[in-house]
Amino acid sequence: MKNKASLPPQEGEARPSRCPDNSAFKQQKLPAWKPQLTLASVLSSFFLIGMFCLSVGVCLILSANSVREIQIDYSDKCADCSKLRENSSNWNKECHCSVNFMLKEDILGDVFMYYGLQNFYQNHRRYVISRSDAQLLGRNVNIQKSYCAPFTTYRNRTPMAPCGAIANSMFNDTIDLFYNLNSSVIQVPLLKTGNSWWTDKNVKFRNPKSYNLSSAFAGTARPPYWQKPVYLLDEEDERNNGYVNDDFIIWMRVSAFATFRNLYRRVRRIRQFADGLPAGNYTFRISYNFPVTKFKGRKHVILSTVVWSGGSNPFLGIAYVVTGTAATLAGFVITAIHLKLRKKKTYFQK
């Protein structure tokens, strides 16, 4: 007996159909551009892309090379302070050191001061997630449920503010710059604020709401490696204190590489420094607090200018040059292959 489903449909029955609706979209009748890849279009694309990338790369490299920059390594020059900081019991003892250097030429324009760390790995997964974004927004949260462990609470259950390994390892050297003019010593005015992004201070970081910061952080304690509580990071400016402190915000933006630099200060362009830093003898006076010998690290201070393309980093320019060179070489290779095949085709036709 035949299956009823296999029988042909009788007259008058509607034949089921799986065909899409007869519309321009479902039947793929919409107008479309179908480029025809010819030899001229392919080669012109390769050569145009190559010339464009080479031009942009050369401009970026020349721009990066025009940046004026001086880098001072003070790891060995502050060796005595480094030995003092190796013992954690000396955390409350101050240690200062000085580093002299000379500028042979004026550094004109805006001058930025950076601190640099070498061999300090911030890209470890557990280190990167060791923070509480809810706490940094000023909310009253239970940080024991966050990823801040083991930097969450002390043995007496006092919560840390801020919690986590990133905040606990914050760079806390104090660096001042002095200009030695004849027999006088002039402190270079440096700006502490305006170094972080607008979104950081207004979106990602906020202080708890209270009539003053000390009461806002009542019942909390500083991280173990800190010398001051979070509400005393900048005692001179209330707006640059607590979680919205520029130095703290910049440090919480972790680096992808073991060697990195963070913006620390900007030279305030007033009086003798209205045009930048004049040539002459200078001194860095450093309050040494951040130990680096245990992980074989190095510390630097960098004075640098910026240009339209950024700082002294030729990587982007080199990337453009390599891409442009590869595209141009590919164009020549395709041209050679085409000429060789056309010569063979002409030979066989004869």
Tab-separated table of C-alpha atoms in Angstrom:
chain	number	residue	atom	x	y	z
A	1	MET	CA	0.000	0.000	0.000
A	2	LYS	CA	1.429	3.373	-1.029
A	3	ASN	CA	2.004	6.084	1.504
A	4	LYS	CA	-0.545	8.881	1.213
A	5	ALA	CA	2.177	11.520	1.479
A	6	SER	CA	3.881	10.125	-1.651
A	7	LEU	CA	0.774	10.394	-3.841
A	8	PRO	CA	0.619	13.304	-6.307
A	9	PRO	CA	-1.739	16.139	-5.308
A	10	GLN	CA	-5.270	15.898	-6.708
A	11	GLU	CA	-6.791	18.534	-8.902
A	12	GLY	CA	-7.918	21.605	-6.973
A	13	GLU	CA	-5.489	21.013	-4.100
A	14	ALA	CA	-2.997	23.814	-3.295
A	15	ARG	CA	0.582	22.737	-3.897
A	16	PRO	CA	2.769	23.619	-0.860
A	17	SER	CA	5.736	25.765	-1.821
A	18	ARG	CA	8.938	26.668	0.012
A	19	CYS	CA	9.963	29.309	-2.489
A	20	PRO	CA	10.678	32.770	-1.026
A	21	ASP	CA	8.245	35.559	-1.696
A	22	ASN	CA	8.492	37.178	-5.075
A	23	SER	CA	10.086	40.372	-3.785
A	24	ALA	CA	13.202	42.203	-4.937
A	25	PHE	CA	14.957	41.555	-1.623
A	26	LYS	CA	14.154	37.849	-1.217
A	27	GLN	CA	14.687	37.061	-4.899
A	28	GLN	CA	17.964	39.016	-4.890
A	29	LYS	CA	16.892	41.419	-7.596
A	30	LEU	CA	18.112	44.554	-5.838
A	31	PRO	CA	20.618	46.659	-7.774
A	32	ALA	CA	24.188	45.805	-6.793
A	33	TRP	CA	27.666	46.824	-7.768
A	34	LYS	CA	29.687	43.891	-9.069
A	35	PRO	CA	33.262	45.049	-9.595
A	36	GLN	CA	35.241	43.352	-12.308
A	37	LEU	CA	38.792	42.785	-11.112
A	38	THR	CA	41.069	43.657	-13.993
A	39	LEU	CA	44.833	43.874	-14.057
A	40	ALA	CA	44.771	47.674	-14.144
A	41	SER	CA	42.415	48.005	-11.148
A	42	VAL	CA	44.303	45.472	-9.016
A	43	LEU	CA	47.732	46.922	-9.701
A	44	SER	CA	46.577	50.512	-9.235
A	45	SER	CA	45.025	49.551	-5.879
A	46	PHE	CA	48.245	47.948	-4.632
A	47	PHE	CA	50.448	50.839	-5.753
A	48	LEU	CA	48.089	53.529	-4.448
A	49	ILE	CA	47.796	51.817	-1.050
A	50	GLY	CA	51.567	51.367	-0.943
A	51	MET	CA	52.298	55.005	-1.765
A	52	PHE	CA	49.704	56.227	0.753
A	53	CYS	CA	51.047	54.075	3.598
A	54	LEU	CA	54.654	54.980	2.801
A	55	SER	CA	53.839	58.691	2.790
A	56	VAL	CA	51.936	58.537	6.085
A	57	GLY	CA	54.646	56.361	7.665
A	58	VAL	CA	57.460	58.729	6.714
A	59	CYS	CA	55.478	61.705	8.071
A	60	LEU	CA	54.819	59.890	11.362
A	61	ILE	CA	58.475	58.878	11.772
A	62	LEU	CA	59.723	62.410	11.057
A	63	SER	CA	57.145	63.779	13.489
A	64	ALA	CA	58.166	61.321	16.237
A	65	ASN	CA	61.845	62.137	15.716
A	66	SER	CA	61.146	65.847	16.181
A	67	VAL	CA	60.059	65.250	19.795
A	68	ARG	CA	62.526	66.564	22.348
A	69	GLU	CA	63.028	64.060	25.150
A	70	ILE	CA	65.446	63.435	27.996
A	71	GLN	CA	65.372	60.293	30.149
A	72	ILE	CA	67.062	59.961	33.535
A	73	ASP	CA	67.525	56.570	35.224
A	74	TYR	CA	67.700	57.086	38.984
A	75	SER	CA	67.659	53.443	40.096
A	76	ASP	CA	71.404	53.321	40.853
A	77	LYS	CA	71.759	56.970	41.898
A	78	CYS	CA	69.267	56.363	44.712
A	79	ALA	CA	70.808	53.051	45.772
A	80	ASP	CA	70.900	53.950	49.480
A	81	CYS	CA	67.188	54.681	49.526
A	82	SER	CA	66.563	51.503	47.569
A	83	LYS	CA	68.306	49.423	50.247
A	84	LEU	CA	66.252	51.162	52.930
A	85	ARG	CA	63.012	50.317	51.148
A	86	GLU	CA	63.942	46.627	50.815
A	87	ASN	CA	63.003	46.229	54.479
A	88	SER	CA	59.238	46.718	54.797
A	89	SER	CA	59.613	47.730	58.451
A	90	ASN	CA	61.127	51.043	57.269
A	91	TRP	CA	57.948	52.109	55.517
A	92	ASN	CA	57.529	55.187	57.745
A	93	LYS	CA	61.121	56.440	57.296
A	94	GLU	CA	61.657	59.119	54.676
A	95	CYS	CA	64.511	58.903	52.189
A	96	HIS	CA	65.507	61.568	49.666
A	97	CYS	CA	67.997	61.602	46.829
A	98	SER	CA	68.997	64.074	44.102
A	99	VAL	CA	69.908	63.615	40.448
A	100	ASN	CA	71.649	66.399	38.526
A	101	PHE	CA	71.500	66.767	34.758
A	102	MET	CA	72.004	69.450	32.123
A	103	LEU	CA	69.915	70.609	29.185
A	104	LYS	CA	72.194	71.694	26.356
A	105	GLU	CA	69.331	73.273	24.406
A	106	ASP	CA	65.997	74.828	25.266
A	107	ILE	CA	62.948	72.575	25.289
A	108	LEU	CA	60.269	74.823	23.854
A	109	GLY	CA	56.528	74.329	24.117
A	110	ASP	CA	54.548	72.189	26.537
A	111	VAL	CA	56.827	69.924	28.567
A	112	PHE	CA	55.485	66.754	30.161
A	113	MET	CA	57.064	64.784	32.992
A	114	TYR	CA	56.628	60.998	33.051
A	115	TYR	CA	57.789	58.280	35.407
A	116	GLY	CA	58.893	55.048	33.763
A	117	LEU	CA	59.060	51.525	35.145
A	118	GLN	CA	60.959	48.619	33.675
A	119	ASN	CA	60.324	44.910	34.315
A	120	PHE	CA	57.061	45.629	36.175
A	121	TYR	CA	54.390	43.277	34.823
A	122	GLN	CA	50.881	44.681	35.073
A	123	ASN	CA	49.385	42.316	32.493
A	124	HIS	CA	48.924	39.299	34.789
A	125	ARG	CA	45.274	38.219	34.761
A	126	ARG	CA	44.836	38.137	38.539
A	127	TYR	CA	46.503	41.530	38.876
A	128	VAL	CA	44.334	43.140	36.176
A	129	ILE	CA	41.040	42.032	37.769
A	130	SER	CA	42.150	42.815	41.338
A	131	ARG	CA	39.958	45.913	41.800
A	132	SER	CA	36.400	46.889	42.642
A	133	ASP	CA	34.883	49.243	40.080
A	134	ALA	CA	31.793	49.649	42.260
A	135	GLN	CA	33.949	50.832	45.164
A	136	LEU	CA	35.806	53.270	42.895
A	137	LEU	CA	32.432	54.764	41.958
A	138	GLY	CA	31.918	55.694	45.608
A	139	ARG	CA	29.311	53.031	46.317
A	140	ASN	CA	28.941	51.219	49.618
A	141	VAL	CA	29.682	47.649	48.561
A	142	ASN	CA	30.921	44.458	50.167
A	143	ILE	CA	34.434	44.224	48.734
A	144	GLN	CA	34.877	40.688	50.078
A	145	LYS	CA	32.691	39.557	47.187
A	146	SER	CA	34.966	41.293	44.659
A	147	TYR	CA	38.221	40.164	43.065
A	148	CYS	CA	40.332	42.313	45.426
A	149	ALA	CA	41.524	39.401	47.594
A	150	PRO	CA	43.863	39.250	49.421
A	151	PHE	CA	43.842	43.065	49.589
A	152	THR	CA	40.288	43.411	50.882
A	153	THR	CA	40.311	43.706	54.690
A	154	TYR	CA	42.755	43.649	57.579
A	155	ARG	CA	42.659	41.063	60.359
A	156	ASN	CA	40.338	43.281	62.368
A	157	ARG	CA	37.977	43.232	59.346
A	158	THR	CA	38.578	46.883	58.499
A	159	PRO	CA	38.018	47.244	54.736
A	160	MET	CA	40.743	48.699	52.550
A	161	ALA	CA	40.000	51.780	50.506
A	162	PRO	CA	40.825	51.338	47.715
A	163	CYS	CA	41.067	47.568	47.607
A	164	GLY	CA	42.960	45.306	45.222
A	165	ALA	CA	46.513	44.626	44.066
A	166	ILE	CA	46.558	47.428	41.487
A	167	ALA	CA	45.794	50.135	44.029
A	168	ASN	CA	48.110	48.609	46.646
A	169	SER	CA	51.098	48.748	44.262
A	170	MET	CA	50.554	52.379	43.260
A	171	PHE	CA	53.678	54.330	42.319
A	172	ASN	CA	54.317	56.770	45.181
A	173	ASP	CA	57.693	58.409	44.580
A	174	THR	CA	57.520	62.201	44.853
A	175	ILE	CA	59.551	63.994	42.155
A	176	ASP	CA	60.333	67.717	42.160
A	177	LEU	CA	62.303	69.605	39.513
A	178	PHE	CA	64.656	72.519	40.285
A	179	TYR	CA	66.400	74.933	37.923
A	180	ASN	CA	69.913	75.995	38.978
A	181	LEU	CA	70.316	79.574	37.743
A	182	ASN	CA	73.708	81.016	38.679
A	183	SER	CA	73.766	80.833	42.495
A	184	SER	CA	69.993	80.547	42.973
A	185	VAL	CA	67.783	77.476	42.869
A	186	ILE	CA	64.314	77.892	41.349
A	187	GLN	CA	61.648	75.229	41.715
A	188	VAL	CA	59.988	74.495	38.389
A	189	PRO	CA	56.200	74.868	38.782
A	190	LEU	CA	54.435	71.602	37.967
A	191	LEU	CA	50.742	70.930	37.404
A	192	LYS	CA	49.217	67.968	39.260
A	193	THR	CA	45.775	68.103	37.675
A	194	GLY	CA	44.482	67.943	34.130
A	195	ASN	CA	46.539	64.829	33.366
A	196	SER	CA	43.697	62.270	33.340
A	197	TRP	CA	40.811	61.815	30.916
A	198	TRP	CA	37.483	63.562	31.395
A	199	THR	CA	35.637	60.231	31.390
A	200	ASP	CA	37.824	58.976	34.250
A	201	LYS	CA	37.027	61.834	36.608
A	202	ASN	CA	33.359	62.107	35.699
A	203	VAL	CA	32.311	58.538	34.858
A	204	LYS	CA	34.676	55.838	36.158
A	205	PHE	CA	35.894	57.323	39.448
A	206	ARG	CA	33.857	59.137	42.108
A	207	ASN	CA	34.222	59.792	45.812
A	208	PRO	CA	31.601	58.676	48.352
A	209	LYS	CA	29.064	61.395	49.076
A	210	SER	CA	29.639	63.150	52.381
A	211	TYR	CA	30.254	66.633	53.736
A	212	ASN	CA	34.029	65.976	53.755
A	213	LEU	CA	36.364	63.220	52.546
A	214	SER	CA	37.605	62.126	55.955
A	215	SER	CA	34.052	61.281	57.038
A	216	ALA	CA	33.322	59.712	53.641
A	217	PHE	CA	36.138	57.200	54.177
A	218	ALA	CA	35.462	56.675	57.888
A	219	GLY	CA	35.700	53.033	58.887
A	220	THR	CA	38.220	52.201	56.135
A	221	ALA	CA	42.002	51.930	56.122
A	222	ARG	CA	44.732	52.593	53.562
A	223	PRO	CA	46.229	49.702	51.538
A	224	PRO	CA	49.251	48.031	53.229
A	225	TYR	CA	51.904	49.603	50.959
A	226	TRP	CA	50.508	53.145	51.171
A	227	GLN	CA	51.910	55.802	53.471
A	228	LYS	CA	48.781	57.991	53.443
A	229	PRO	CA	45.051	57.250	53.387
A	230	VAL	CA	43.230	57.837	50.121
A	231	TYR	CA	41.637	61.085	51.300
A	232	LEU	CA	45.090	62.650	51.854
A	233	LEU	CA	46.651	61.963	48.449
A	234	ASP	CA	46.546	65.672	47.668
A	235	GLU	CA	46.150	67.782	50.785
A	236	GLU	CA	46.419	71.042	48.804
A	237	ASP	CA	43.497	70.475	46.433
A	238	GLU	CA	40.238	68.925	47.640
A	239	ARG	CA	39.110	68.350	44.045
A	240	ASN	CA	42.191	66.204	43.396
A	241	ASN	CA	41.757	63.924	46.364
A	242	GLY	CA	40.342	60.490	47.096
A	243	TYR	CA	39.390	58.272	44.185
A	244	VAL	CA	39.476	61.231	41.746
A	245	ASN	CA	43.181	61.909	42.327
A	246	ASP	CA	44.961	62.171	38.965
A	247	ASP	CA	47.988	60.094	39.999
A	248	PHE	CA	45.731	57.330	41.303
A	249	ILE	CA	43.509	57.336	38.189
A	250	ILE	CA	46.487	57.135	35.831
A	251	TRP	CA	48.029	54.269	37.803
A	252	MET	CA	44.770	52.296	37.702
A	253	ARG	CA	44.999	52.296	33.898
A	254	VAL	CA	47.234	49.201	33.677
A	255	SER	CA	49.845	48.725	30.973
A	256	ALA	CA	50.029	45.833	28.529
A	257	PHE	CA	53.839	45.686	28.611
A	258	ALA	CA	56.460	45.240	31.315
A	259	THR	CA	58.195	48.502	30.390
A	260	PHE	CA	55.910	51.526	30.404
A	261	ARG	CA	55.616	55.185	31.326
A	262	ASN	CA	52.818	57.159	32.948
A	263	LEU	CA	52.184	60.875	32.865
A	264	TYR	CA	53.168	62.427	36.199
A	265	ARG	CA	53.249	66.224	35.839
A	266	ARG	CA	53.142	69.079	33.324
A	267	VAL	CA	55.396	72.114	33.444
A	268	ARG	CA	53.391	75.231	34.207
A	269	ARG	CA	54.384	77.860	31.664
A	270	ILE	CA	54.929	80.948	33.803
A	271	ARG	CA	57.851	83.288	34.563
A	272	GLN	CA	61.174	81.825	33.330
A	273	PHE	CA	59.321	78.779	31.992
A	274	ALA	CA	56.730	80.596	29.870
A	275	ASP	CA	58.286	79.193	26.674
A	276	GLY	CA	59.269	75.824	28.135
A	277	LEU	CA	62.443	74.687	29.872
A	278	PRO	CA	65.490	76.870	29.191
A	279	ALA	CA	68.922	75.329	28.759
A	280	GLY	CA	70.982	74.960	31.901
A	281	ASN	CA	71.543	72.790	34.959
A	282	TYR	CA	68.637	71.038	36.651
A	283	THR	CA	68.116	68.773	39.641
A	284	PHE	CA	65.520	66.105	40.349
A	285	ARG	CA	64.808	65.808	44.070
A	286	ILE	CA	63.127	62.504	44.725
A	287	SER	CA	61.366	61.200	47.795
A	288	TYR	CA	62.082	57.497	47.295
A	289	ASN	CA	59.172	55.264	48.331
A	290	PHE	CA	58.629	52.731	45.531
A	291	PRO	CA	60.999	49.713	45.781
A	292	VAL	CA	61.995	47.920	42.571
A	293	THR	CA	64.999	45.757	43.522
A	294	LYS	CA	62.934	42.689	44.439
A	295	PHE	CA	61.665	42.275	40.866
A	296	LYS	CA	64.904	43.595	39.269
A	297	GLY	CA	63.182	46.686	37.985
A	298	ARG	CA	64.401	50.119	36.945
A	299	LYS	CA	62.928	53.578	37.415
A	300	HIS	CA	63.159	56.570	35.104
A	301	VAL	CA	62.069	60.178	34.913
A	302	ILE	CA	61.289	61.440	31.425
A	303	LEU	CA	60.908	65.029	30.251
A	304	SER	CA	59.297	65.163	26.832
A	305	THR	CA	57.364	67.324	24.418
A	306	VAL	CA	54.507	66.182	22.189
A	307	VAL	CA	53.629	66.802	18.545
A	308	TRP	CA	50.467	66.389	16.471
A	309	SER	CA	51.051	62.618	16.254
A	310	GLY	CA	51.737	62.140	19.969
A	311	GLY	CA	54.953	61.449	21.832
A	312	SER	CA	58.271	59.915	20.910
A	313	ASN	CA	57.005	56.562	19.658
A	314	PRO	CA	57.905	55.610	16.053
A	315	PHE	CA	55.988	52.302	16.127
A	316	LEU	CA	52.950	53.552	14.187
A	317	GLY	CA	55.148	55.134	11.528
A	318	ILE	CA	57.193	51.956	11.157
A	319	ALA	CA	53.978	49.921	10.844
A	320	TYR	CA	52.764	52.174	8.032
A	321	VAL	CA	56.133	51.947	6.239
A	322	VAL	CA	56.176	48.133	6.478
A	323	THR	CA	52.586	47.908	5.192
A	324	GLY	CA	53.304	50.303	2.326
A	325	THR	CA	56.468	48.430	1.382
A	326	ALA	CA	54.618	45.096	1.408
A	327	ALA	CA	51.801	46.480	-0.786
A	328	THR	CA	54.268	48.006	-3.278
A	329	LEU	CA	56.310	44.802	-3.488
A	330	ALA	CA	53.117	42.803	-4.011
A	331	GLY	CA	52.236	45.117	-6.907
A	332	PHE	CA	55.634	44.544	-8.557
A	333	VAL	CA	55.371	40.762	-8.030
A	334	ILE	CA	51.914	40.667	-9.654
A	335	THR	CA	53.214	42.755	-12.556
A	336	ALA	CA	56.181	40.388	-13.085
A	337	ILE	CA	53.922	37.321	-12.983
A	338	HIS	CA	51.542	38.894	-15.475
A	339	LEU	CA	54.333	39.783	-17.920
A	340	LYS	CA	55.808	36.303	-17.637
A	341	LEU	CA	52.468	34.579	-18.287
A	342	ARG	CA	51.675	36.906	-21.191
A	343	LYS	CA	55.034	36.138	-22.789
A	344	LYS	CA	54.359	32.396	-22.492
A	345	LYS	CA	50.872	32.813	-23.937
A	346	THR	CA	52.272	34.727	-26.920
A	347	TYR	CA	54.913	32.012	-27.479
A	348	PHE	CA	52.376	29.147	-27.533
A	349	GLN	CA	50.052	31.032	-29.851
A	350	LYS	CA	52.852	31.278	-32.397
